[in-house]
PDB file of C-alpha atoms in Angstrom:
ATOM      1  CA  MET A   1       0.000   0.000   0.000  1.00 43.00           C
ATOM      2  CA  GLY A   2       2.496   2.617   1.142  1.00 63.00           C
ATOM      3  CA  GLY A   3       1.647   6.265   1.155  1.00 86.00           C
ATOM      4  CA  CYS A   4       1.244   8.623   4.061  1.00 92.00           C
ATOM      5  CA  VAL A   5      -1.065   8.539   7.041  1.00 96.00           C
ATOM      6  CA  ILE A   6      -2.036  11.539   9.144  1.00 97.00           C
ATOM      7  CA  ILE A   7      -3.515  10.948  12.595  1.00 96.00           C
ATOM      8  CA  VAL A   8      -5.740  13.733  13.935  1.00 96.00           C
ATOM      9  CA  GLU A   9      -8.068  14.141  16.910  1.00 94.00           C
ATOM     10  CA  GLY A  10     -11.465  14.560  15.356  1.00 93.00           C
ATOM     11  CA  LYS A  11     -13.730  14.446  12.346  1.00 95.00           C
ATOM     12  CA  THR A  12     -13.646  18.241  11.928  1.00 96.00           C
ATOM     13  CA  ASP A  13      -9.834  18.175  11.804  1.00 96.00           C
ATOM     14  CA  LYS A  14      -9.956  15.460   9.147  1.00 97.00           C
ATOM     15  CA  GLU A  15     -12.490  17.355   7.042  1.00 96.00           C
ATOM     16  CA  ARG A  16     -10.414  20.538   7.319  1.00 96.00           C
ATOM     17  CA  LEU A  17      -7.255  18.795   6.105  1.00 97.00           C
ATOM     18  CA  LEU A  18      -9.111  17.159   3.233  1.00 97.00           C
ATOM     19  CA  ARG A  19     -10.154  20.647   2.054  1.00 96.00           C
ATOM     20  CA  VAL A  20      -6.459  21.599   1.825  1.00 96.00           C
ATOM     21  CA  LEU A  21      -4.785  18.467   0.480  1.00 97.00           C
ATOM     22  CA  ALA A  22      -4.408  18.111  -3.292  1.00 96.00           C
ATOM     23  CA  GLU A  23      -3.387  14.472  -3.119  1.00 94.00           C
ATOM     24  CA  PRO A  24      -4.964  11.355  -1.641  1.00 93.00           C
ATOM     25  CA  VAL A  25      -3.886  10.932   1.976  1.00 95.00           C
ATOM     26  CA  THR A  26      -5.294   8.530   4.531  1.00 95.00           C
ATOM     27  CA  ILE A  27      -6.414  10.361   7.665  1.00 96.00           C
ATOM     28  CA  TYR A  28      -7.344   8.517  10.852  1.00 96.00           C
ATOM     29  CA  CYS A  29      -9.206  10.108  13.764  1.00 95.00           C
ATOM     30  CA  THR A  30      -8.751   9.262  17.438  1.00 94.00           C
ATOM     31  CA  TYR A  31     -11.943  11.146  18.310  1.00 88.00           C
ATOM     32  CA  GLY A  32     -10.112  12.796  21.195  1.00 75.00           C
ATOM     33  CA  THR A  33      -9.596   9.624  23.198  1.00 81.00           C
ATOM     34  CA  TYR A  34      -6.810   7.118  23.267  1.00 89.00           C
ATOM     35  CA  SER A  35      -6.469   3.669  24.755  1.00 90.00           C
ATOM     36  CA  GLN A  36      -4.268   0.654  24.294  1.00 90.00           C
ATOM     37  CA  GLU A  37      -6.963  -0.886  22.105  1.00 91.00           C
ATOM     38  CA  LYS A  38      -7.210   2.208  19.922  1.00 91.00           C
ATOM     39  CA  GLY A  39      -3.424   2.367  19.701  1.00 91.00           C
ATOM     40  CA  GLU A  40      -3.268  -1.224  18.504  1.00 92.00           C
ATOM     41  CA  GLN A  41      -6.003  -0.531  15.959  1.00 92.00           C
ATOM     42  CA  LEU A  42      -4.174   2.538  14.597  1.00 93.00           C
ATOM     43  CA  LEU A  43      -0.888   0.622  14.456  1.00 93.00           C
ATOM     44  CA  ALA A  44      -2.553  -2.101  12.403  1.00 93.00           C
ATOM     45  CA  GLN A  45      -4.201   0.436  10.080  1.00 91.00           C
ATOM     46  CA  ALA A  46      -0.966   2.398   9.556  1.00 92.00           C
ATOM     47  CA  GLU A  47       1.258  -0.682   9.330  1.00 89.00           C
ATOM     48  CA  SER A  48       1.953  -0.412   5.609  1.00 87.00           C
ATOM     49  CA  ALA A  49       2.292   3.385   5.504  1.00 91.00           C
ATOM     50  CA  ASP A  50       5.594   4.822   4.337  1.00 91.00           C
ATOM     51  CA  GLU A  51       5.265   7.737   6.748  1.00 95.00           C
ATOM     52  CA  VAL A  52       3.005   8.587   9.689  1.00 96.00           C
ATOM     53  CA  TYR A  53       2.240  12.170  10.679  1.00 98.00           C
ATOM     54  CA  LEU A  54       0.713  13.318  13.968  1.00 97.00           C
ATOM     55  CA  PHE A  55      -1.317  16.529  13.811  1.00 97.00           C
ATOM     56  CA  THR A  56      -3.057  17.283  17.107  1.00 95.00           C
ATOM     57  CA  ASP A  57      -4.345  20.449  18.726  1.00 95.00           C
ATOM     58  CA  GLU A  58      -2.116  22.755  20.719  1.00 94.00           C
ATOM     59  CA  ASP A  59      -4.239  22.530  23.854  1.00 93.00           C
ATOM     60  CA  ASP A  60      -3.806  20.324  26.927  1.00 92.00           C
ATOM     61  CA  SER A  61      -5.839  17.417  25.565  1.00 91.00           C
ATOM     62  CA  GLY A  62      -4.060  17.600  22.197  1.00 92.00           C
ATOM     63  CA  LYS A  63      -0.650  17.604  23.837  1.00 92.00           C
ATOM     64  CA  LYS A  64      -1.617  14.640  26.015  1.00 93.00           C
ATOM     65  CA  LEU A  65      -2.875  12.753  22.961  1.00 94.00           C
ATOM     66  CA  ARG A  66       0.320  13.598  21.034  1.00 94.00           C
ATOM     67  CA  ALA A  67       2.393  12.144  23.881  1.00 94.00           C
ATOM     68  CA  SER A  68       0.381   8.899  23.826  1.00 94.00           C
ATOM     69  CA  LEU A  69       0.580   8.658  20.041  1.00 95.00           C
ATOM     70  CA  SER A  70       4.335   9.306  20.184  1.00 94.00           C
ATOM     71  CA  ASP A  71       4.775   6.227  22.347  1.00 93.00           C
ATOM     72  CA  ASP A  72       3.062   4.051  19.727  1.00 93.00           C
ATOM     73  CA  PHE A  73       4.501   5.889  16.704  1.00 95.00           C
ATOM     74  CA  PRO A  74       8.042   6.883  17.785  1.00 95.00           C
ATOM     75  CA  HIS A  75       9.145   7.625  14.202  1.00 94.00           C
ATOM     76  CA  ALA A  76       6.128   9.745  13.299  1.00 96.00           C
ATOM     77  CA  VAL A  77       6.596  13.251  11.948  1.00 97.00           C
ATOM     78  CA  HIS A  78       4.961  15.867  14.156  1.00 97.00           C
ATOM     79  CA  LEU A  79       2.952  18.675  12.579  1.00 98.00           C
ATOM     80  CA  TYR A  80       1.945  21.645  14.718  1.00 97.00           C
ATOM     81  CA  THR A  81      -0.726  24.279  14.317  1.00 96.00           C
ATOM     82  CA  PRO A  82       0.312  27.720  15.613  1.00 95.00           C
ATOM     83  CA  ARG A  83      -0.569  28.160  19.291  1.00 93.00           C
ATOM     84  CA  MET A  84      -2.648  31.226  18.503  1.00 95.00           C
ATOM     85  CA  TYR A  85      -5.226  28.996  16.776  1.00 96.00           C
ATOM     86  CA  ARG A  86      -5.033  26.242  19.439  1.00 94.00           C
ATOM     87  CA  GLU A  87      -6.963  23.735  17.311  1.00 95.00           C
ATOM     88  CA  VAL A  88      -6.440  22.289  13.854  1.00 96.00           C
ATOM     89  CA  ALA A  89     -10.134  22.964  13.144  1.00 94.00           C
ATOM     90  CA  ASN A  90      -9.660  26.686  13.941  1.00 95.00           C
ATOM     91  CA  THR A  91      -6.537  27.120  11.831  1.00 96.00           C
ATOM     92  CA  PRO A  92      -7.162  29.084   8.611  1.00 96.00           C
ATOM     93  CA  LEU A  93      -6.947  26.983   5.452  1.00 96.00           C
ATOM     94  CA  PRO A  94      -3.969  28.930   4.018  1.00 96.00           C
ATOM     95  CA  VAL A  95      -2.024  28.292   7.246  1.00 96.00           C
ATOM     96  CA  LEU A  96      -2.854  24.581   7.154  1.00 97.00           C
ATOM     97  CA  ALA A  97      -1.797  24.484   3.509  1.00 96.00           C
ATOM     98  CA  GLU A  98       1.552  26.049   4.410  1.00 96.00           C
ATOM     99  CA  ILE A  99       2.151  23.555   7.248  1.00 97.00           C
ATOM    100  CA  LEU A 100       1.314  20.594   5.035  1.00 97.00           C
ATOM    101  CA  GLU A 101       3.297  21.915   2.073  1.00 96.00           C
ATOM    102  CA  ARG A 102       6.390  22.326   4.280  1.00 96.00           C
ATOM    103  CA  ALA A 103       5.938  18.652   5.235  1.00 96.00           C
ATOM    104  CA  GLY A 104       6.004  17.680   1.547  1.00 95.00           C
ATOM    105  CA  PHE A 105       2.303  17.300   0.798  1.00 96.00           C
ATOM    106  CA  ALA A 106       0.659  18.614  -2.360  1.00 96.00           C
ATOM    107  CA  VAL A 107      -1.861  21.251  -1.332  1.00 96.00           C
ATOM    108  CA  LYS A 108      -4.499  23.377  -2.986  1.00 95.00           C
ATOM    109  CA  SER A 109      -3.790  27.035  -3.603  1.00 90.00           C
ATOM    110  CA  PHE A 110      -5.377  29.594  -1.277  1.00 78.00           C
ATOM    111  CA  ASP A 111      -5.349  33.352  -1.631  1.00 68.00           C
ATOM    112  CA  SER A 112      -4.265  34.899   1.643  1.00 54.00           C
TER     113      SER A 112
END
């Protein structure tokens, strides 16, 4: 299979990223919670991915989730939304496009 996988917190984050990406990317949601069972499920789903990216919110729950995900995905690339927006879902599309483009993803063009 190969390809890239992005793990985000929620459905809104996933939908927001899909509006920016100009290439097919698999995005998995944790729905804000994390457990050993969910970790095992994500590991199985992302097993054949060439690269895994973690893109969580910059709030306390997002940072806690990122720490848990980092344990299960120690080689994952971390993507960060600027603290001023706190959440991926609140980050303007042009800013998300810039973050993803810097990480090597093909993104849609947005007028700032």
